[in-house]
Amino acid sequence: TSCLALVAALAASPAAGQTTMRLRDVEVETNLAEPDAGRAGLSAHVVDRLAASHRAVSSSDLTEILRAAPGVAAQGAGGFSSLPSIRGIGEDKVIITIDGAPVDMACPNFMNSPLSYVDPLTLGSVLVIKGVSPVSFGGDNIGGVVAARSADPKFAETGQRLSTGETSAFYRS
């Protein structure tokens, strides 16, 4: 058996007889002036504060408001909120972030969406990305991303007093 191993070792030809293959150069161009230039190819939709406030008249459920975004559907799941699905994919295949932090469903049966914690009146904007999520949003969800951002707080200038207010009402039966 040792002779067989010696013959097998001598029969192996060295890699010196192989030639190397040179790959062609690839040029990559980007516009560094635009921070979101990398997202230009994504299938994304933004619902801003003004658009959400117009839709909030009919519902206090943020997922229902997002139904205006192409490809987004709301699946009724109970009294608090609906579950978002993007192009038919929902539950844990859609990542939901609130102010940059990913938030999981509150119930193991995916009954309450994290969007139920967001009041549409305090919303700054919502970014809906359809399809595989980019690395900046976790990168491991095939359904998409719903990224909610709260509105920036308002502060009074030094020595000034700030008085603001909003009112709204809706009826649902």
C-alpha positions as CSV (number, residue, x, y, z in Angstrom):
1,T,0.0,0.0,0.0
2,S,2.9,2.3,0.6
3,C,4.1,1.7,-3.0
4,L,0.7,2.6,-4.3
5,A,0.7,5.9,-2.3
6,L,4.2,6.7,-3.6
7,V,3.1,6.1,-7.2
8,A,0.0,8.3,-6.7
9,A,2.1,11.1,-5.2
10,L,4.6,11.0,-8.1
11,A,1.8,10.8,-10.7
12,A,0.3,14.2,-9.5
13,S,1.6,16.8,-11.8
14,P,2.7,20.2,-10.3
15,A,0.6,23.2,-11.0
16,A,3.5,25.0,-12.6
17,G,2.3,23.8,-16.1
18,Q,-1.0,25.9,-15.8
19,T,-1.3,29.4,-17.1
20,T,-2.9,32.2,-15.2
21,M,-6.0,33.9,-16.7
22,R,-6.2,37.7,-16.5
23,L,-9.6,39.1,-15.8
24,R,-10.6,42.3,-17.5
25,D,-10.8,45.6,-15.5
26,V,-14.2,46.8,-14.3
27,E,-14.9,50.5,-13.9
28,V,-17.3,51.6,-11.2
29,E,-18.7,55.1,-11.2
30,T,-20.7,56.9,-8.5
31,N,-21.8,60.3,-7.6
32,L,-20.5,61.0,-4.1
33,A,-22.5,64.3,-3.9
34,E,-25.8,62.3,-3.5
35,P,-25.8,60.1,-0.4
36,D,-28.8,58.1,-1.6
37,A,-27.4,57.5,-5.1
38,G,-26.9,53.8,-4.2
39,R,-30.7,53.5,-3.6
40,A,-31.6,54.9,-7.0
41,G,-32.0,51.4,-8.5
42,L,-34.3,50.2,-5.6
43,S,-38.0,49.9,-6.1
44,A,-38.9,52.4,-3.3
45,H,-41.8,54.6,-2.4
46,V,-41.8,57.4,0.2
47,V,-44.9,58.5,2.1
48,D,-44.2,61.8,3.7
49,R,-45.9,63.6,6.6
50,L,-48.3,65.5,4.4
51,A,-49.5,62.5,2.4
52,A,-49.9,60.5,5.6
53,S,-51.9,63.2,7.3
54,H,-54.3,63.3,4.3
55,R,-54.8,59.6,4.6
56,A,-54.9,59.6,8.4
57,V,-58.4,61.1,8.2
58,S,-59.8,57.8,7.2
59,S,-57.8,55.5,9.5
60,S,-55.4,55.6,12.5
61,D,-53.7,52.5,11.2
62,L,-50.4,53.3,9.5
63,T,-50.5,50.1,7.5
64,E,-53.8,51.1,6.0
65,I,-52.3,54.4,5.1
66,L,-49.4,52.7,3.3
67,R,-51.8,50.8,1.0
68,A,-51.5,53.8,-1.3
69,A,-47.9,52.8,-2.0
70,P,-47.7,50.5,-5.1
71,G,-47.4,46.8,-4.1
72,V,-48.3,47.3,-0.5
73,A,-51.4,45.5,1.0
74,A,-52.8,45.5,4.5
75,Q,-54.0,42.2,6.0
76,G,-56.5,42.7,8.8
77,A,-55.2,41.0,11.9
78,G,-57.2,42.3,14.8
79,G,-58.3,45.5,16.5
80,F,-55.0,47.4,16.7
81,S,-53.5,47.3,13.3
82,S,-53.1,45.5,10.0
83,L,-50.1,43.6,8.9
84,P,-48.2,44.9,5.9
85,S,-47.4,42.7,3.0
86,I,-45.3,43.8,0.0
87,R,-46.0,42.1,-3.3
88,G,-47.8,39.3,-1.4
89,I,-44.9,38.6,1.0
90,G,-45.5,39.5,4.7
91,E,-44.8,38.6,8.3
92,D,-41.2,38.1,9.1
93,K,-40.1,38.4,5.5
94,V,-40.8,42.2,5.7
95,I,-38.5,44.1,8.0
96,I,-40.1,47.0,9.9
97,T,-37.9,49.7,11.3
98,I,-39.0,52.6,13.5
99,D,-36.5,55.5,13.7
100,G,-33.8,53.2,12.4
101,A,-34.2,50.3,14.8
102,P,-35.7,47.0,13.6
103,V,-38.7,46.1,15.6
104,D,-40.2,42.6,15.7
105,M,-43.8,41.6,15.9
106,A,-45.2,41.7,19.4
107,C,-47.0,38.4,19.1
108,P,-45.5,35.1,18.0
109,N,-48.4,34.6,15.6
110,F,-47.6,37.8,13.8
111,M,-50.9,39.5,14.9
112,N,-49.7,43.0,15.9
113,S,-47.5,44.9,13.5
114,P,-44.8,47.2,15.0
115,L,-46.5,49.9,12.9
116,S,-49.3,49.8,15.5
117,Y,-46.9,51.7,17.8
118,V,-46.6,54.6,15.4
119,D,-49.2,57.3,15.4
120,P,-49.7,58.7,11.9
121,L,-49.8,62.2,13.3
122,T,-46.3,62.0,14.8
123,L,-44.9,60.5,11.6
124,G,-42.2,62.2,9.6
125,S,-42.0,59.8,6.6
126,V,-42.2,56.1,5.7
127,L,-39.9,54.5,3.2
128,V,-41.2,51.4,1.5
129,I,-38.7,49.3,-0.3
130,K,-40.0,46.4,-2.4
131,G,-37.9,43.3,-2.8
132,V,-34.7,42.2,-1.2
133,S,-33.7,44.6,1.5
134,P,-30.4,46.4,1.2
135,V,-27.6,45.7,3.7
136,S,-28.2,49.1,5.4
137,F,-31.6,47.8,6.5
138,G,-30.5,44.4,7.5
139,G,-30.1,42.7,4.1
140,D,-31.8,39.5,5.0
141,N,-35.5,40.1,4.1
142,I,-36.8,39.0,0.8
143,G,-40.2,40.8,1.0
144,G,-39.1,44.3,1.6
145,V,-38.6,47.1,4.1
146,V,-41.0,49.5,5.8
147,A,-38.9,52.2,7.5
148,A,-40.9,54.6,9.6
149,R,-39.3,57.9,10.8
150,S,-40.8,60.1,13.5
151,A,-41.2,63.8,12.8
152,D,-38.4,66.0,14.1
153,P,-39.3,67.7,17.4
154,K,-40.0,71.4,17.4
155,F,-38.2,73.6,19.9
156,A,-38.7,77.3,20.8
157,E,-36.0,79.8,20.2
158,T,-34.1,81.0,23.2
159,G,-36.4,83.4,25.2
160,Q,-39.4,82.6,22.9
161,R,-42.5,80.5,23.6
162,L,-43.7,77.9,21.1
163,S,-47.4,77.1,20.9
164,T,-48.5,74.5,18.3
165,G,-51.3,72.1,18.1
166,E,-53.3,69.8,15.7
167,T,-56.6,68.2,15.9
168,S,-58.2,65.4,13.9
169,A,-61.1,63.1,14.1
170,F,-62.3,60.0,12.3
171,Y,-65.2,57.6,12.6
172,R,-65.1,53.9,11.9
173,S,-67.9,51.4,12.2
